[in-house]
Coordinates of C-alpha atoms and ligand atoms in Angstrom, one line a residue:
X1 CA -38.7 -51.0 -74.2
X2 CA -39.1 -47.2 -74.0
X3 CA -37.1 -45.8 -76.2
X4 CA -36.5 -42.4 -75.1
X5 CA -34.6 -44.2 -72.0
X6 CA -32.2 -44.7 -75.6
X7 CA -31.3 -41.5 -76.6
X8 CA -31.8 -38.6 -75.7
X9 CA -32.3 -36.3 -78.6
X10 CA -35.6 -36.5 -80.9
X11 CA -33.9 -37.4 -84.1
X12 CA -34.5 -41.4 -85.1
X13 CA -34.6 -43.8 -88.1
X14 CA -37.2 -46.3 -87.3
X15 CA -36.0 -49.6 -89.3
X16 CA -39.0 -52.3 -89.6
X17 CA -38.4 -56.1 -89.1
X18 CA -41.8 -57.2 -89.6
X19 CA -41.5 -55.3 -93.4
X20 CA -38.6 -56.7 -93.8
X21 CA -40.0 -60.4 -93.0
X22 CA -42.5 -59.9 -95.4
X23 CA -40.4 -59.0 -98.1
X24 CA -38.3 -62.2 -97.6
X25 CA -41.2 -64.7 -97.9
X26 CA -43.1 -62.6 -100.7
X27 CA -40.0 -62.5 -103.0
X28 CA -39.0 -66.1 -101.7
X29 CA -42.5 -67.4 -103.0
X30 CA -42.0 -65.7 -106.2
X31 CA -39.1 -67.4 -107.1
X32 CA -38.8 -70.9 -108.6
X33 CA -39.2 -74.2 -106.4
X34 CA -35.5 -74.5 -104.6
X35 CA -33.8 -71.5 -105.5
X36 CA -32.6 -70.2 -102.2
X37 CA -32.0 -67.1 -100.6
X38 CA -28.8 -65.1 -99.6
X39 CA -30.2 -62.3 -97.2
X40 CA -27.5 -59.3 -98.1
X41 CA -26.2 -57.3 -95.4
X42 CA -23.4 -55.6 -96.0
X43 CA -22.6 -51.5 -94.9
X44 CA -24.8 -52.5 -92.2
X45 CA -27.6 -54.3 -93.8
X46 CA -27.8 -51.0 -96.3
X47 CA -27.6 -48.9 -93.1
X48 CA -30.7 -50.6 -91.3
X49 CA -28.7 -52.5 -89.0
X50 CA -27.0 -56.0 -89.7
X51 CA -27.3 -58.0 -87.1
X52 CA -31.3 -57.7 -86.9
X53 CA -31.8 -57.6 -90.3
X54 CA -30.0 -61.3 -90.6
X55 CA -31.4 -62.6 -87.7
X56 CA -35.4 -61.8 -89.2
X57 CA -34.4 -62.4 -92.7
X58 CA -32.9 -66.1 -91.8
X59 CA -36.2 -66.3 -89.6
X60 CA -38.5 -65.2 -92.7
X61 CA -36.8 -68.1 -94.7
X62 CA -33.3 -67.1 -95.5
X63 CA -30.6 -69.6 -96.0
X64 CA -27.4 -67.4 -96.6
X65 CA -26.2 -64.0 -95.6
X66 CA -23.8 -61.9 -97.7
X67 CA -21.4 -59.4 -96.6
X68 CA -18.6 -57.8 -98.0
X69 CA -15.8 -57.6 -95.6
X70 CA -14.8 -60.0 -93.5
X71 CA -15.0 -57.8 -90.4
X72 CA -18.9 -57.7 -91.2
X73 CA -18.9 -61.7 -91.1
X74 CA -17.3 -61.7 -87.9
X75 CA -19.7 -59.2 -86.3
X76 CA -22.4 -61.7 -86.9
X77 CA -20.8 -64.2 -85.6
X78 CA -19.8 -62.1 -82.5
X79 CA -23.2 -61.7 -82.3
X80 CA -24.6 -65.3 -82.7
X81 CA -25.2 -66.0 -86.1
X82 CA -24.3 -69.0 -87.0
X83 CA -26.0 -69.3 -91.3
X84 CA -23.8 -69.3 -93.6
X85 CA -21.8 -66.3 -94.8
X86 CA -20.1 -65.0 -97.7
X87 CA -17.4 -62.8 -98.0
X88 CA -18.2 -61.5 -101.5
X89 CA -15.3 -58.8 -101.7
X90 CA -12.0 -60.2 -101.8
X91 CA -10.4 -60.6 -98.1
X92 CA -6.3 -60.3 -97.7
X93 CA -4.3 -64.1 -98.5
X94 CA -3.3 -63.4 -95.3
X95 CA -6.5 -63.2 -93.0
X96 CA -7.8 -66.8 -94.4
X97 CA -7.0 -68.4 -91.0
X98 CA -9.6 -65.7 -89.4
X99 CA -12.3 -66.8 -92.6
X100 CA -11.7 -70.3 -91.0
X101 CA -11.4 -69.9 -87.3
X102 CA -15.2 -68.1 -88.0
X103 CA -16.5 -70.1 -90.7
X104 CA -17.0 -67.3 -93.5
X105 CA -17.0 -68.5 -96.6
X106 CA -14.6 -66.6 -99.1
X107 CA -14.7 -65.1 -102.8
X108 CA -12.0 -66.3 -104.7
X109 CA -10.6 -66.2 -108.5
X110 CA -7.0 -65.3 -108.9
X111 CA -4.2 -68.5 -108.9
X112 CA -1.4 -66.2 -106.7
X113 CA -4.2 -65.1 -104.3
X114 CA -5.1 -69.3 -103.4
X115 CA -1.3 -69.9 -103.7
X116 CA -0.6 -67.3 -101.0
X117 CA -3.8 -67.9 -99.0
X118 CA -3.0 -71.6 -99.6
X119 CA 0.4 -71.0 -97.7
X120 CA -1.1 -69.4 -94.2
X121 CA -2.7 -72.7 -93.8
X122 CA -1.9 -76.2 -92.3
X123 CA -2.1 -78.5 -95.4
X124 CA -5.5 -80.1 -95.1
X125 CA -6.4 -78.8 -92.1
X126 CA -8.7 -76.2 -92.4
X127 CA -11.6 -76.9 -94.9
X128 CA -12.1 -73.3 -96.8
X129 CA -15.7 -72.9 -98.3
X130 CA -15.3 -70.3 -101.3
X131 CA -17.3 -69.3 -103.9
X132 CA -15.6 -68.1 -107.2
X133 CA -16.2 -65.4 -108.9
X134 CA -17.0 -64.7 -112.8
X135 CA -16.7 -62.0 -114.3
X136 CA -19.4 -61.9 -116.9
X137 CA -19.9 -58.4 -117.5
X138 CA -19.2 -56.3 -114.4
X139 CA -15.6 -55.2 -115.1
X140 CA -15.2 -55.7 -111.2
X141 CA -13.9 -59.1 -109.8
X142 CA -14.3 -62.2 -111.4
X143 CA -12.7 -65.0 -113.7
X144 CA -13.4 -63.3 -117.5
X145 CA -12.5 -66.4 -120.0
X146 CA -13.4 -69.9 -120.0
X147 CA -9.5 -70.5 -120.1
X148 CA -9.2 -68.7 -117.2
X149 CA -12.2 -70.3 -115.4
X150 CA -10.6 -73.5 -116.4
X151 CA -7.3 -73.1 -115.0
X152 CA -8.4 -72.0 -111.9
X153 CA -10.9 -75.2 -111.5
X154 CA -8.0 -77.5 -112.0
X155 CA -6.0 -75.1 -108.9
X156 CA -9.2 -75.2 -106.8
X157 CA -9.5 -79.2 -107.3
X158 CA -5.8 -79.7 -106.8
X159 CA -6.2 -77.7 -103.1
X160 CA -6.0 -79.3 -100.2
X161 CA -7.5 -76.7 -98.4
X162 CA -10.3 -75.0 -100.3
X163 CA -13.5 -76.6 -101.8
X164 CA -15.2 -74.4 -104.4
X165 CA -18.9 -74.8 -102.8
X166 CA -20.6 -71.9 -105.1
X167 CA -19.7 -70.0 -108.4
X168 CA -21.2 -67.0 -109.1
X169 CA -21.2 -63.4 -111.1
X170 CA -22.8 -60.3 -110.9
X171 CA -24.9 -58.2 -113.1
X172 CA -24.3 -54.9 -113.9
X173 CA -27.9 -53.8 -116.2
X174 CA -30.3 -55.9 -114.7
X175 CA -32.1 -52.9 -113.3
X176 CA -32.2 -51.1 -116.5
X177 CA -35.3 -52.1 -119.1
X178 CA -33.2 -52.9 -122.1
X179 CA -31.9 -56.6 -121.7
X180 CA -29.3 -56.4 -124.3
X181 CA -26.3 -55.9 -122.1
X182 CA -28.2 -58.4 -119.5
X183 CA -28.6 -61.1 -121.9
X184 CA -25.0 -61.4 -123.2
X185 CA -23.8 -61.1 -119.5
X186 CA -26.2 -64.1 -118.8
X187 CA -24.4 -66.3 -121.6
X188 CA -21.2 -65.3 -120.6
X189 CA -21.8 -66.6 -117.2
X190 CA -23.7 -70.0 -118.9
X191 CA -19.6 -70.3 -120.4
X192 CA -17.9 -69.7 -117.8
X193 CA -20.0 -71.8 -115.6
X194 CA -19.6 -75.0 -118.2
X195 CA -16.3 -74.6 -118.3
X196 CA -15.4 -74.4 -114.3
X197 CA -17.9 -77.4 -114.0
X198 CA -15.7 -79.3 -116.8
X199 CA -12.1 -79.1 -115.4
X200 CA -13.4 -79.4 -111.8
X201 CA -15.1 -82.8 -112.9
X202 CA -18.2 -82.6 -111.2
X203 CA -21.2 -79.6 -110.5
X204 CA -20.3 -76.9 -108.1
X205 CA -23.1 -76.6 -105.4
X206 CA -24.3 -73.2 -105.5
X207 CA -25.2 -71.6 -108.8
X208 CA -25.5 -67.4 -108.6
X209 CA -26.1 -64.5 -110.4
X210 CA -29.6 -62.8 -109.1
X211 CA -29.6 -59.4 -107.1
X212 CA -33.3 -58.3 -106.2
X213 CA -33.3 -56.3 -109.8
X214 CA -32.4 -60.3 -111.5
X215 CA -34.6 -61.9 -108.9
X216 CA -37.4 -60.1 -109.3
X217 CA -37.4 -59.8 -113.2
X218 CA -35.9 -63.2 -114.5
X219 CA -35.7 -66.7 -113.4
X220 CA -32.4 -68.6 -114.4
X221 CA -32.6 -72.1 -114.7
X222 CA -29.0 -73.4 -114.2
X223 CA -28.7 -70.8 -110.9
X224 CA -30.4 -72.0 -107.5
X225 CA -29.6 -69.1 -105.4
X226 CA -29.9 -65.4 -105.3
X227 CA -28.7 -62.2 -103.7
X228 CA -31.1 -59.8 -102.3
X229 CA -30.1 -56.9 -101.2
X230 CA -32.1 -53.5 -101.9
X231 CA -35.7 -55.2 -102.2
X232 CA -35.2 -57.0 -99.3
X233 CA -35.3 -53.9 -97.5
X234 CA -38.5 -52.7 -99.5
X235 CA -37.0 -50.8 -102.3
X236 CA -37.3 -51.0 -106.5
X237 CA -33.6 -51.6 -107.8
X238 CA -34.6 -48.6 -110.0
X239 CA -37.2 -46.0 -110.9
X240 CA -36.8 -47.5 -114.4
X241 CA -37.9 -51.3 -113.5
X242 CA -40.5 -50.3 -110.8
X243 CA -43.5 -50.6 -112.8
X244 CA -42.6 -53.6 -114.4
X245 CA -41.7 -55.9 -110.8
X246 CA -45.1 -57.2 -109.7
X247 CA -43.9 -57.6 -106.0
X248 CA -45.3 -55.7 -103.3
X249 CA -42.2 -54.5 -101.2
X250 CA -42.5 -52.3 -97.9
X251 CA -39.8 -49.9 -97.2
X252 CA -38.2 -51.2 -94.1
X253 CA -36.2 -47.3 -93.2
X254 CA -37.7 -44.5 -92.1
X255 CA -36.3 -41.6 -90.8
X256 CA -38.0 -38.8 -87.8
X257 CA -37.5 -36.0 -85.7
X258 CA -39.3 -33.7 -83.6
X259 CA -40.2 -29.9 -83.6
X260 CA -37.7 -27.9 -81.4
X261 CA -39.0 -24.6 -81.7
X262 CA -42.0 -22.4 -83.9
X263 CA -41.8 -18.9 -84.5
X264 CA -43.6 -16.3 -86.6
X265 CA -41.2 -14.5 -88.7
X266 CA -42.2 -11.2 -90.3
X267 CA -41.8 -10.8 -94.3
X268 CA -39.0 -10.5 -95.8
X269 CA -36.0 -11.5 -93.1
X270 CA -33.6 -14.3 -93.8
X271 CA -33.4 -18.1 -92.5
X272 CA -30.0 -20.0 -91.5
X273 CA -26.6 -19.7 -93.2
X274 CA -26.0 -16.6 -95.9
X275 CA -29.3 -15.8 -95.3
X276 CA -30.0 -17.5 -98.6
X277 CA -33.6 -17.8 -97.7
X278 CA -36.2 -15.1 -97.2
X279 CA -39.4 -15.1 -95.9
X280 CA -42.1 -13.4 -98.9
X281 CA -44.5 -12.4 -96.2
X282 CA -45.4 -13.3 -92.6
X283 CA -44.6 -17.4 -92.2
X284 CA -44.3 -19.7 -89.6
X285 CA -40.9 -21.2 -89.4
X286 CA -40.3 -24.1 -87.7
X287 CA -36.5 -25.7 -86.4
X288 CA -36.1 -29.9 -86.4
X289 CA -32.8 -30.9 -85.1
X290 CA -31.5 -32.6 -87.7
X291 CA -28.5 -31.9 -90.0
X292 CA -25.8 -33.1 -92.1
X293 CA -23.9 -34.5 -89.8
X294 CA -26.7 -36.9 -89.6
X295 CA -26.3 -37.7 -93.4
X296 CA -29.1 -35.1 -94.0
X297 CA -26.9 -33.5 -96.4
X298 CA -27.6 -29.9 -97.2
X299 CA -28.2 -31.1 -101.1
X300 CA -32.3 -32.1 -98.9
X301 CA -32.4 -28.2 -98.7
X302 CA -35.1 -27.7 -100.8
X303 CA -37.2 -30.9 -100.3
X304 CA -40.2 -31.6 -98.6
X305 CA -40.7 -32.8 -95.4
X306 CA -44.3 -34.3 -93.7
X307 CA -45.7 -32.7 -90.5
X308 CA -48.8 -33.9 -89.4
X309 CA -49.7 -35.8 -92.7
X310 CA -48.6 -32.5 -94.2
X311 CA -45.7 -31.3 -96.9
X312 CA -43.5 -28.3 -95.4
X313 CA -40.5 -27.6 -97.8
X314 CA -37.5 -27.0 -95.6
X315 CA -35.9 -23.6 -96.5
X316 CA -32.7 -22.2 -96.1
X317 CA -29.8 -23.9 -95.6
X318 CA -29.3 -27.2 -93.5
X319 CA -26.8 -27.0 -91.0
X320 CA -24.9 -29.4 -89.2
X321 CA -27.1 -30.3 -86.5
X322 CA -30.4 -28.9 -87.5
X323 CA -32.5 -27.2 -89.8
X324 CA -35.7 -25.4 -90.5
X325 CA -39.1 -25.4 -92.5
X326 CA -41.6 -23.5 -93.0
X327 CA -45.4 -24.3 -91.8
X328 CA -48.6 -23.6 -92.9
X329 CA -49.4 -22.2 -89.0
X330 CA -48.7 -23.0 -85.8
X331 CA -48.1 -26.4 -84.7
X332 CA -46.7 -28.0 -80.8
X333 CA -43.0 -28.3 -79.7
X334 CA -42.5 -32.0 -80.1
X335 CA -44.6 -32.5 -83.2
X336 CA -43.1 -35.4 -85.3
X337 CA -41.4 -34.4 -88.7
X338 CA -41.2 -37.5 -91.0
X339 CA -38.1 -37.4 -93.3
X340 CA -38.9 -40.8 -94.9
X341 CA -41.7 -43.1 -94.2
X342 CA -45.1 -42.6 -93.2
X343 CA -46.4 -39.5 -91.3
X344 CA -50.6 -38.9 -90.6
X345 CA -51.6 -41.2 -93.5
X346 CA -49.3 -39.5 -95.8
X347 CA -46.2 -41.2 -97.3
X348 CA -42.9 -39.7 -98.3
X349 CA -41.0 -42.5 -100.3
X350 CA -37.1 -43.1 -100.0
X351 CA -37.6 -42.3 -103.8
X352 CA -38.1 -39.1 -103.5
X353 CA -35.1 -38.8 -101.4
X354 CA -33.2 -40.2 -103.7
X355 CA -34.3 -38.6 -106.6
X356 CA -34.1 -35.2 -104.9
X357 CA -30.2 -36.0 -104.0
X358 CA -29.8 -37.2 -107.6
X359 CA -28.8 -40.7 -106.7
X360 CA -29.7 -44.3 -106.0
X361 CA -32.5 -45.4 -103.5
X362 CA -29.1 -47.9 -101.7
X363 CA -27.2 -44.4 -100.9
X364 CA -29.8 -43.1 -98.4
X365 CA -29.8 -45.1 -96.0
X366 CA -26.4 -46.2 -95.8
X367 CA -25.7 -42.2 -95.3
X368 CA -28.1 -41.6 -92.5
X369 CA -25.2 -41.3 -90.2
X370 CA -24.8 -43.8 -87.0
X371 CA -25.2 -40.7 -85.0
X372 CA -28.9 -41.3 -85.7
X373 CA -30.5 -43.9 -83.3
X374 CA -31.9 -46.7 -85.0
X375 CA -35.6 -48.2 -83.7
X376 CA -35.8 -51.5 -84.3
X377 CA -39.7 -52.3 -84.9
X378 CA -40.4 -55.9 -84.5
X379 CA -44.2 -57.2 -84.6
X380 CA -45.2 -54.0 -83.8
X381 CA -43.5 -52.8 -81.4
X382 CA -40.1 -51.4 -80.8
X383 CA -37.7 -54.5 -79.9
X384 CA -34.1 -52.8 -79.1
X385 CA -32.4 -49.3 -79.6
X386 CA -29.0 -48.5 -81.3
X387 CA -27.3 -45.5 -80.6
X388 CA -23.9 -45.5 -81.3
X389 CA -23.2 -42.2 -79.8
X390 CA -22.6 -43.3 -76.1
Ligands
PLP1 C1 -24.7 -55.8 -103.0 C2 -24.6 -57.0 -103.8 C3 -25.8 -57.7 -104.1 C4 -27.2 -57.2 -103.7 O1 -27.6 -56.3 -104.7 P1 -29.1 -55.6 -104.6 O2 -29.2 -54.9 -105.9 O3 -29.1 -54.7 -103.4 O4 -30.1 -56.7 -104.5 C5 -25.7 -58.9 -104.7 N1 -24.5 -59.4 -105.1 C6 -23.3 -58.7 -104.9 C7 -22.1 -59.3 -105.3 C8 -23.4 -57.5 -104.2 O5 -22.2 -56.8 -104.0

């Protein structure tokens, strides 16, 4: 497919499924004999684009998807995908017939949510998959005490409805270098774990606690499935643990646009908005239609962009639709400006981004706006367009 019949402006994000394949089956052989995957896709797949990311990560090897909302479950299974799901926010009592008419499984740990969810459904009818949650450290969703755990084992196993096929918590420092905080969160979890297992009277199927930052640093005996998000899609969980993960990832997202206009401008007159910006001598400004309305926020204003496997800083302010930077000399209308990714050999990392905006590799891609078409790259080439615009 061409895909300037697509869209029709020269702004993209180019989103590669053969990177993400191999990230799948490089940190799938890195981990321990059975343990399997959970490909996470949630916001979107991180922004990339759900709906191709599951279908190449289940392809590279992936046994589960996560999402969530429930509304992201059901878009995949609009679209065809029939893997397992999990929900791993907490859906409404009230929509549990819509988790079973699609087959999502559900989070669950509080005794008045299954009463009420409990309620919506014909006794025994509907077989409800969950996974409970533990909180061993988070502070976010989860069973906290091995009373607790207990108690709501003995609810679960009492159900006639739901069948508690996973149990699983999250970690909140595995990303950071210190293990302190990681360590006590894992034998909290060990606890809580023992104790569900004990008052439901037998093992729970799926054991969980890895995202990429746990599943790339630590193997956990007792757990047999992880949650990969972030690294899936080719990115370190943080600056701080990059040098440590010995796994090659490939970033997945990369964002482009094209030269609209090139101009000359004499010393000292201004460039875009207050005229914050201005020129120290003769320079060649160049204009690249994109803006924060694309979730280029104006905070990019003084970062660097790549022209022709070269850095040009962008100067002056961004505006909503486009935005300028300054060149070395002259170069063509329609010359390719690399925001992310890989331009003429050279290579500007979503790190930088990220770092630049003060932030987290996850936020920049889920804030590249749907405005911006997404390419989707598979073996080489580019497989299907989305461009929510029209
Ligand atoms: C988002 C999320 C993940 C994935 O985390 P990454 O750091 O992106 O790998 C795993 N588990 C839960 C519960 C999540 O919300």
């Amino acid at each position: 497919m061409d895909k300037t019949e697509s869209f029709f402006r020269d702004t993209w994000a180019e989103v590669n499924l053969d990177a993400i394949r191999e990230n799948v089956m490089n940190i799938k052989a890195g981990l321990p004999g059975k343990t399997a995957f959970m490909a996470v896709v949630k916001a979107n797949g991180y922004g990339h684009g759900a709906f191709d990311i599951a279908t190449d990560a289940l392809q590279a090897g992936a046994e589960f998807l996560g999402v969530s909302m429930l509304d992201e479950a059901i878009s995949l299974r609009r679209s065809g995908i029939s893997a397992p799901i999990l929900v791993m926010g907490l859906i409404r009592p009230r929509d549990i017939t819509v988790a079973a008419k699609w087959d999502v499984a559900v989070t669950a740990f509080q005794e008045e949510w299954l009463a009420e969810a409990e309620a919506y459904l014909e006794k025994g009818g509907s077989r409800i998959s969950c996974h409970v949650k533990l909180d061993s450290g988070m502070g976010r969703l989860g069973l906290r005490t091995p009373a607790e755990a207990k108690s709501f084992a003995k609810k679960i196993k009492g159900s006639a409805n739901f069948t508690a096929d996973g149990l699983y918590t999250h970690m909140a420092t595995a990303d950071e270098l210190d293990t302190a905080y990681f360590d006590e969160q894992v034998k909290r979890a060990d606890e809580l774990v023992g104790a569900f297992e004990e008052a439901y009277g037998s093992e729970v199927g799926w054991k969980h606690c890895s995202n990429s930052a746990t599943a790339l640093r630590f193997s956990l005996e007792k757990y047999n499935l992880v949650r990969v998000g972030i690294s899936m899609y080719g990115l370190a969980p943080s600056p701080e643990i990059k040098p440590v993960i010995n796994q090659e990832l490939k970033e997945a997202f990369s964002l482009h646009s094209k030269i609209t206009h090139v101009k000359k401008v004499a010393a000292g007159e201004g460039i875009s908005y207050g005229a914050t910006y201005q020129t120290e001598e003769e320079e060649w400004i160049a204009t690249v239609p994109i803006g924060y309305a694309d979730g280029w926020i104006r905070k990019n204003q003084h970062g660097d962009v790549l022209v022709n496997g070269k850095r040009a800083p962008i100067v002056g302010r961004i505006c909503m639709d486009q935005m300028m930077i300054r060149l070395e000399g002259p170069v063509d209308i329609g010359t390719t400006v690399t925001l992310i990714g890989e331009n003429g050999g050279a290579f500007l990392p979503m790190d930088e981004v990220a770092a630049r905006l003060e932030t987290i590799n996850y936020e920049i891609p889920c804030t590249i706006t749907p405005r911006v078409p997404r390419c989707i790259i598979r073996d080489g080439k580019v497989a299907v367009v989305h461009n929510s615009v029209f």
